Amino acid sequence: MKSVRIWFHKFGTAKYISHLDLNRCVARAFHKAKLPMWYTEGFNPHAFVTFALPLSLGVEGKHESMDIRLLEEMPKEEIIRRLNDALPKDIRVYDVTEPKMKPGKIAYADYEIRYAADDRDPQELKKALEKLFAKDEILVEKKTKSGIKTLNLNDYLDKYKMTVADNEVVLNIVLPAGSTENVNPSLIGEAIKTYLGYSLFAVIIRSYLYDAEFHIFA
Amino acid sequence: MDLAAIFATELRKTMNQKIERILANVQKPGRYVGGELNAVIKDKADIDVRFAFCFPDVYEVGMSHLGMKILYSVLNEQPDIWCERVFAPWVDMEEEMRKHDIPLFALESGDSVAEFDFIGFTLQYELSYTNILNMLNLAGIPIKAQDRTDLFHIVAAGGPCACNPEPLADFVDLFFIGEGEQVDLEVIRLYQACKKAGKSKREFLQEAAQIEGVYVPSLYTVSYHDDGTIKEMIPHAAAPKTIRKRLELDMDQAYFPDKFVVPSIEIVHDRAVAEVQRGCIRGCRFCQAGFIYRPVREKSIDMINRQCRSICEHTGYDEISLSSLSTSDYSQIEELLETLLSWTDNEKISVSLPSLRVDGFSNELMDKLKTVRRSGLTFAPEAGTQRLRDVINKNVTDEELMKTVQTAFEGGWTTIKLYFMIGLPTETMEDVAGIAHLGQQVVEAYYSNPKRAKGRSVKVTCSASSFVPKPFTPFQWEPQDSIETLHKKQQHLIGSVHSKKLTCNWHDADTSFLEGVFARGDRRLGKVLEQAFEHGCKFDGWSDFFSLPKWLEVFEKCGIDPTFYNQRRRSFDEVLPWDHIDYGIKKSFLKRECEKAYQNVTTPNCQEACSACGATCFQGGICVEKR
Ligand code: SF4
Ligand code: SF4
């Protein structure tokens, strides 16, 4: 038995597939692709799949991954072809590798957030955001399993870059991600709304995942 | 494809930007984006006719519907036609759409429904009618047929409720009566020809009315007696006096898709579906489907088997549901199951039946059937006493029920669900109490069965819906129980329960009231529907939205008494609003069945004997095969 890591992009219409639905989707895709998968035993056998880290609804993923176990070797191109034949059009498998890092090691993720300036001047918007980010205290409410927690976003704003492209302000930011601490990038939008009163349309893309030492998850 | 390219350009194009912007504000955005496996995307440059297949309910409900999957594939097989799916947006989405001026759109292209040649609705239940008007309005299309004057925006409708199309006569240009696979295409081809020839909409509709199975309501006028009943229905422009339904006679030749669109989000019934037969051999007297789909026509095992394989291969589904009105009546059900199970087991696919009569099956076979295992056993005696079951021609005896549940208990089942109706013709309080007694008997049967699962308790649920008299049934002349009477009966039912192992519940009587009005309504109800839509009535089938007081206000305003339609006993010689629609079933047969009901006399099913209902006119199915 061999563990393999399947890499895919999740974008466009597929970003509206929740993590729970994604589980169902890939299970069906594996079934259709007829890969030599290892199935769990028991009354209701199912393919064994673990995702590196769930992606929030509405967020696009550039380098998403899931691990499966294969009973036999299969060429990587064949796996890619079969899965892409079986998945919704905006989930595209692009690579299959041997897992190098355990998902439990994931500590950070970097995001590209593209805020639409719409009828605002993008340079002005950028300035306003920078001013907000410079505040000592940017309080937002975060829903957790144990209730609502207040978070100071300023604690997480040490690694970011902001640029203007076309009519958008593009924010590249690294945020804690993983099982110990996870900060949802949409909280920044919440903060903008609370402090500046702007409801900005944002495209959020998760690019890479990292461990605590900033090695790229592979 | 290069990663950077995907994220820079391709991705921005996959969705309509305007739509995407509002999705952040709604629940379950996955309902509105399309992009599913097997969704059909075409190049508009190749397309001559665009068909919007509209399901007047939310995505999760509509996507579970088999008829939609069939017609979607039939039309999309044609290179010059593009059929897309449209569902009713949930209220949060509708609000956003109206706020941001986004018209109703189709999932495949994201284009406004106003760009389509045909806007086709499927009529599955009467309580979806307001959604139809709301959807047209959201698309920016005039809701009334007379206000759509060009040969474009042809609003069509089909499905079981089209058997009484009259309440929708003001809004729909043409109805497909019966099964739509062939007639849809014929009408589209005629439309193309008329367009080419520069004909008017009226000319097109007049020609369409000549196609068998097409009903054009604007070509008929109705006159009424002083008492409000119909005097006459007069056809114009050479439209036929009666419109006969279309049907597929040879189910092995009937079109069936080799793949389904596979939803990416969870829907109500998410699995492969095989259609094993159409129609039903039993003539339960309350059941409209049992009459309008006559005669029963079976598919061969070989064909079903091939279709199941194809669907599973193209979708990845791991469950096949064998669908039909009464699958356990399929004449070779055991052989069919064995054929399927010979390969499904290996491929980790389970087979389920929507309903099951257990008596005929071996325990071994039952073990392999999934649904039964998972959700407990269901059984539909429909009425609580033998007398009333004879009235409705539900040929199930107490002994049969007991035998079935005993087998089930021995097989390890402990959850039994029984379905009933209250408000049936001739029903007394004794019959109502009989529902609880029957449930009680099942509980007792469990404890007296020595082979039951040890150490577990039994759970019996009796679920009672309210009977609604429907067209094309022997009860089409019957009055429906008033809401007060239904409430009294519900109270009596709950008062008759004397065990904690037995639960009785019922459906809302208010919605049945409205269903009853529209089921047997005429075209004068058009103004009620229009008013109701303007008052914001929508999703009437959803208890979160349905408001009877609001509807009663609308009736009052329109000067229409709803009880004229649902609570009045009609005489046998009254002209009924659907008399010009011909499902092959003779009115004289229905009358005879009604009289037999009042004498507690049953009628054999089509397998046992032919009762000359009239369906032989189609010259196919069981009417000729068996005889
Ligand atoms: S068995 Fe009776 S209730 Fe069921 S579909 Fe047939 S006629 Fe209708
Ligand atoms: S004509 Fe006879 S066999 Fe055919 S559907 Fe009617 S009752 Fe059944």
GROMACS .gro file of N, CA and C in nm, chain A residues 128-204:
model
  231
  128ALA      N    1  -0.604   5.398   0.294
  128ALA     CA    2  -0.699   5.379   0.405
  128ALA      C    3  -0.674   5.245   0.473
  129LEU      N    4  -0.649   5.143   0.394
  129LEU     CA    5  -0.625   5.010   0.452
  129LEU      C    6  -0.494   5.010   0.532
  130GLU      N    7  -0.394   5.074   0.475
  130GLU     CA    8  -0.265   5.079   0.546
  130GLU      C    9  -0.278   5.150   0.680
  131LYS      N   10  -0.357   5.255   0.678
  131LYS     CA   11  -0.377   5.330   0.801
  131LYS      C   12  -0.448   5.241   0.906
  132LEU      N   13  -0.546   5.168   0.857
  132LEU     CA   14  -0.617   5.077   0.947
  132LEU      C   15  -0.522   4.972   1.004
  133PHE      N   16  -0.440   4.915   0.917
  133PHE     CA   17  -0.350   4.808   0.960
  133PHE      C   18  -0.245   4.858   1.059
  134ALA      N   19  -0.220   4.989   1.060
  134ALA     CA   20  -0.118   5.044   1.150
  134ALA      C   21  -0.170   5.062   1.292
  135LYS      N   22  -0.299   5.048   1.310
  135LYS     CA   23  -0.359   5.065   1.444
  135LYS      C   24  -0.306   4.957   1.540
  136ASP      N   25  -0.296   4.992   1.668
  136ASP     CA   26  -0.251   4.894   1.768
  136ASP      C   27  -0.358   4.789   1.795
  137GLU      N   28  -0.479   4.835   1.784
  137GLU     CA   29  -0.587   4.743   1.818
  137GLU      C   30  -0.689   4.739   1.706
  138ILE      N   31  -0.702   4.622   1.645
  138ILE     CA   32  -0.806   4.603   1.543
  138ILE      C   33  -0.889   4.484   1.589
  139LEU      N   34  -0.997   4.513   1.658
  139LEU     CA   35  -1.071   4.403   1.720
  139LEU      C   36  -1.179   4.347   1.627
  140VAL      N   37  -1.178   4.216   1.612
  140VAL     CA   38  -1.283   4.149   1.535
  140VAL      C   39  -1.335   4.031   1.614
  141GLU      N   40  -1.457   3.992   1.583
  141GLU     CA   41  -1.514   3.877   1.652
  141GLU      C   42  -1.497   3.753   1.568
  142LYS      N   43  -1.455   3.648   1.634
  142LYS     CA   44  -1.429   3.523   1.564
  142LYS      C   45  -1.518   3.416   1.625
  143LYS      N   46  -1.590   3.345   1.539
  143LYS     CA   47  -1.676   3.237   1.590
  143LYS      C   48  -1.591   3.111   1.608
  144THR      N   49  -1.592   3.057   1.727
  144THR     CA   50  -1.522   2.930   1.749
  144THR      C   51  -1.622   2.830   1.803
  145LYS      N   52  -1.576   2.708   1.819
  145LYS     CA   53  -1.665   2.604   1.871
  145LYS      C   54  -1.716   2.640   2.009
  146SER      N   55  -1.630   2.710   2.088
  146SER     CA   56  -1.668   2.740   2.226
  146SER      C   57  -1.732   2.877   2.238
  147GLY      N   58  -1.780   2.933   2.126
  147GLY     CA   59  -1.848   3.061   2.134
  147GLY      C   60  -1.772   3.170   2.059
  148ILE      N   61  -1.812   3.294   2.085
  148ILE     CA   62  -1.750   3.404   2.011
  148ILE      C   63  -1.631   3.459   2.089
  149LYS      N   64  -1.518   3.472   2.016
  149LYS     CA   65  -1.395   3.521   2.079
  149LYS      C   66  -1.357   3.652   2.012
  150THR      N   67  -1.301   3.744   2.092
  150THR     CA   68  -1.254   3.868   2.030
  150THR      C   69  -1.105   3.854   2.002
  151LEU      N   70  -1.068   3.902   1.883
  151LEU     CA   71  -0.933   3.881   1.834
  151LEU      C   72  -0.875   4.017   1.797
  152ASN      N   73  -0.747   4.040   1.830
  152ASN     CA   74  -0.682   4.161   1.781
  152ASN      C   75  -0.605   4.128   1.654
  153LEU      N   76  -0.655   4.175   1.540
  153LEU     CA   77  -0.594   4.140   1.412
  153LEU      C   78  -0.452   4.193   1.402
  154ASN      N   79  -0.424   4.297   1.475
  154ASN     CA   80  -0.289   4.356   1.469
  154ASN      C   81  -0.181   4.252   1.501
  155ASP      N   82  -0.216   4.154   1.584
  155ASP     CA   83  -0.122   4.049   1.619
  155ASP      C   84  -0.076   3.969   1.496
  156TYR      N   85  -0.154   3.978   1.389
  156TYR     CA   86  -0.125   3.891   1.275
  156TYR      C   87  -0.082   3.969   1.151
  157LEU      N   88  -0.063   4.095   1.167
  157LEU     CA   89  -0.039   4.177   1.048
  157LEU      C   90   0.108   4.208   1.024
  158ASP      N   91   0.197   4.124   1.077
  158ASP     CA   92   0.338   4.155   1.058
  158ASP      C   93   0.388   4.112   0.920
  159LYS      N   94   0.320   4.020   0.854
  159LYS     CA   95   0.369   3.974   0.724
  159LYS      C   96   0.266   4.004   0.616
  160TYR      N   97   0.273   4.122   0.561
  160TYR     CA   98   0.183   4.151   0.451
  160TYR      C   99   0.244   4.247   0.352
  161LYS      N  100   0.186   4.247   0.232
  161LYS     CA  101   0.233   4.334   0.126
  161LYS      C  102   0.107   4.384   0.056
  162MET      N  103   0.104   4.512   0.027
  162MET     CA  104  -0.015   4.563  -0.040
  162MET      C  105   0.024   4.635  -0.168
  163THR      N  106  -0.045   4.603  -0.278
  163THR     CA  107  -0.015   4.669  -0.405
  163THR      C  108  -0.147   4.708  -0.472
  164VAL      N  109  -0.134   4.789  -0.574
  164VAL     CA  110  -0.253   4.825  -0.650
  164VAL      C  111  -0.239   4.766  -0.789
  165ALA      N  112  -0.343   4.696  -0.834
  165ALA     CA  113  -0.341   4.642  -0.970
  165ALA      C  114  -0.475   4.669  -1.033
  166ASP      N  115  -0.476   4.730  -1.149
  166ASP     CA  116  -0.601   4.770  -1.214
  166ASP      C  117  -0.689   4.843  -1.116
  167ASN      N  118  -0.807   4.790  -1.096
  167ASN     CA  119  -0.896   4.858  -1.004
  167ASN      C  120  -0.909   4.783  -0.872
  168GLU      N  121  -0.800   4.718  -0.835
  168GLU     CA  122  -0.804   4.638  -0.714
  168GLU      C  123  -0.688   4.672  -0.623
  169VAL      N  124  -0.712   4.650  -0.494
  169VAL     CA  125  -0.601   4.654  -0.400
  169VAL      C  126  -0.570   4.510  -0.364
  170VAL      N  127  -0.446   4.470  -0.388
  170VAL     CA  128  -0.409   4.330  -0.367
  170VAL      C  129  -0.329   4.318  -0.239
  171LEU      N  130  -0.381   4.236  -0.150
  171LEU     CA  131  -0.313   4.216  -0.022
  171LEU      C  132  -0.256   4.074  -0.020
  172ASN      N  133  -0.126   4.064   0.000
  172ASN     CA  134  -0.066   3.932   0.020
  172ASN      C  135  -0.032   3.921   0.167
  173ILE      N  136  -0.082   3.818   0.230
  173ILE     CA  137  -0.065   3.811   0.375
  173ILE      C  138  -0.047   3.667   0.422
  174VAL      N  139   0.032   3.650   0.523
  174VAL     CA  140   0.050   3.518   0.584
  174VAL      C  141  -0.026   3.516   0.716
  175LEU      N  142  -0.107   3.414   0.734
  175LEU     CA  143  -0.186   3.405   0.857
  175LEU      C  144  -0.170   3.265   0.918
  176PRO      N  145  -0.186   3.256   1.050
  176PRO     CA  146  -0.180   3.123   1.112
  176PRO      C  147  -0.287   3.032   1.053
  177ALA      N  148  -0.250   2.908   1.026
  177ALA     CA  149  -0.345   2.812   0.971
  177ALA      C  150  -0.309   2.675   1.024
  178GLY      N  151  -0.407   2.591   1.038
  178GLY     CA  152  -0.379   2.457   1.087
  178GLY      C  153  -0.462   2.423   1.208
  179SER      N  154  -0.428   2.314   1.272
  179SER     CA  155  -0.514   2.265   1.379
  179SER      C  156  -0.496   2.343   1.509
  180THR      N  157  -0.378   2.404   1.533
  180THR     CA  158  -0.361   2.476   1.660
  180THR      C  159  -0.423   2.615   1.654
  181GLU      N  160  -0.389   2.690   1.553
  181GLU     CA  161  -0.448   2.822   1.542
  181GLU      C  162  -0.482   2.849   1.396
  182ASN      N  163  -0.597   2.908   1.373
  182ASN     CA  164  -0.641   2.933   1.237
  182ASN      C  165  -0.708   3.068   1.230
  183VAL      N  166  -0.658   3.155   1.145
  183VAL     CA  167  -0.724   3.285   1.129
  183VAL      C  168  -0.780   3.295   0.988
  184ASN      N  169  -0.910   3.311   0.981
  184ASN     CA  170  -0.977   3.316   0.853
  184ASN      C  171  -0.954   3.452   0.786
  185PRO      N  172  -0.907   3.453   0.662
  185PRO     CA  173  -0.876   3.580   0.596
  185PRO      C  174  -0.997   3.671   0.579
  186SER      N  175  -1.117   3.615   0.588
  186SER     CA  176  -1.235   3.700   0.573
  186SER      C  177  -1.251   3.794   0.693
  187LEU      N  178  -1.180   3.764   0.802
  187LEU     CA  179  -1.187   3.852   0.920
  187LEU      C  180  -1.134   3.991   0.888
  188ILE      N  181  -1.040   3.998   0.792
  188ILE     CA  182  -0.985   4.128   0.754
  188ILE      C  183  -1.096   4.213   0.691
  189GLY      N  184  -1.177   4.147   0.607
  189GLY     CA  185  -1.290   4.215   0.547
  189GLY      C  186  -1.386   4.266   0.653
  190GLU      N  187  -1.407   4.183   0.758
  190GLU     CA  188  -1.493   4.224   0.869
  190GLU      C  189  -1.438   4.349   0.937
  191ALA      N  190  -1.307   4.347   0.957
  191ALA     CA  191  -1.244   4.462   1.024
  191ALA      C  192  -1.261   4.588   0.939
  192ILE      N  193  -1.243   4.574   0.808
  192ILE     CA  194  -1.257   4.689   0.718
  192ILE      C  195  -1.399   4.746   0.729
  193LYS      N  196  -1.493   4.654   0.738
  193LYS     CA  197  -1.633   4.694   0.747
  193LYS      C  198  -1.658   4.768   0.879
  194THR      N  199  -1.606   4.711   0.988
  194THR     CA  200  -1.630   4.769   1.120
  194THR      C  201  -1.563   4.905   1.134
  195TYR      N  202  -1.437   4.913   1.092
  195TYR     CA  203  -1.361   5.034   1.120
  195TYR      C  204  -1.377   5.141   1.011
  196LEU      N  205  -1.389   5.097   0.885
  196LEU     CA  206  -1.396   5.196   0.778
  196LEU      C  207  -1.536   5.207   0.718
  197GLY      N  208  -1.619   5.111   0.749
  197GLY     CA  209  -1.755   5.114   0.695
  197GLY      C  210  -1.763   5.075   0.548
  198TYR      N  211  -1.659   5.011   0.493
  198TYR     CA  212  -1.663   4.969   0.354
  198TYR      C  213  -1.699   4.820   0.345
  199SER      N  214  -1.797   4.788   0.260
  199SER     CA  215  -1.822   4.647   0.229
  199SER      C  216  -1.753   4.617   0.097
  200LEU      N  217  -1.634   4.565   0.102
  200LEU     CA  218  -1.559   4.544  -0.021
  200LEU      C  219  -1.581   4.403  -0.074
  201PHE      N  220  -1.597   4.395  -0.206
  201PHE     CA  221  -1.602   4.263  -0.267
  201PHE      C  222  -1.459   4.212  -0.278
  202ALA      N  223  -1.436   4.090  -0.230
  202ALA     CA  224  -1.299   4.039  -0.230
  202ALA      C  225  -1.292   3.901  -0.292
  203VAL      N  226  -1.188   3.881  -0.372
  203VAL     CA  227  -1.155   3.746  -0.417
  203VAL      C  228  -1.041   3.700  -0.328
  204ILE      N  229  -1.061   3.587  -0.260
  204ILE     CA  230  -0.958   3.540  -0.168
  204ILE      C  231  -0.898   3.410  -0.223
   0.00000   0.00000   0.00000
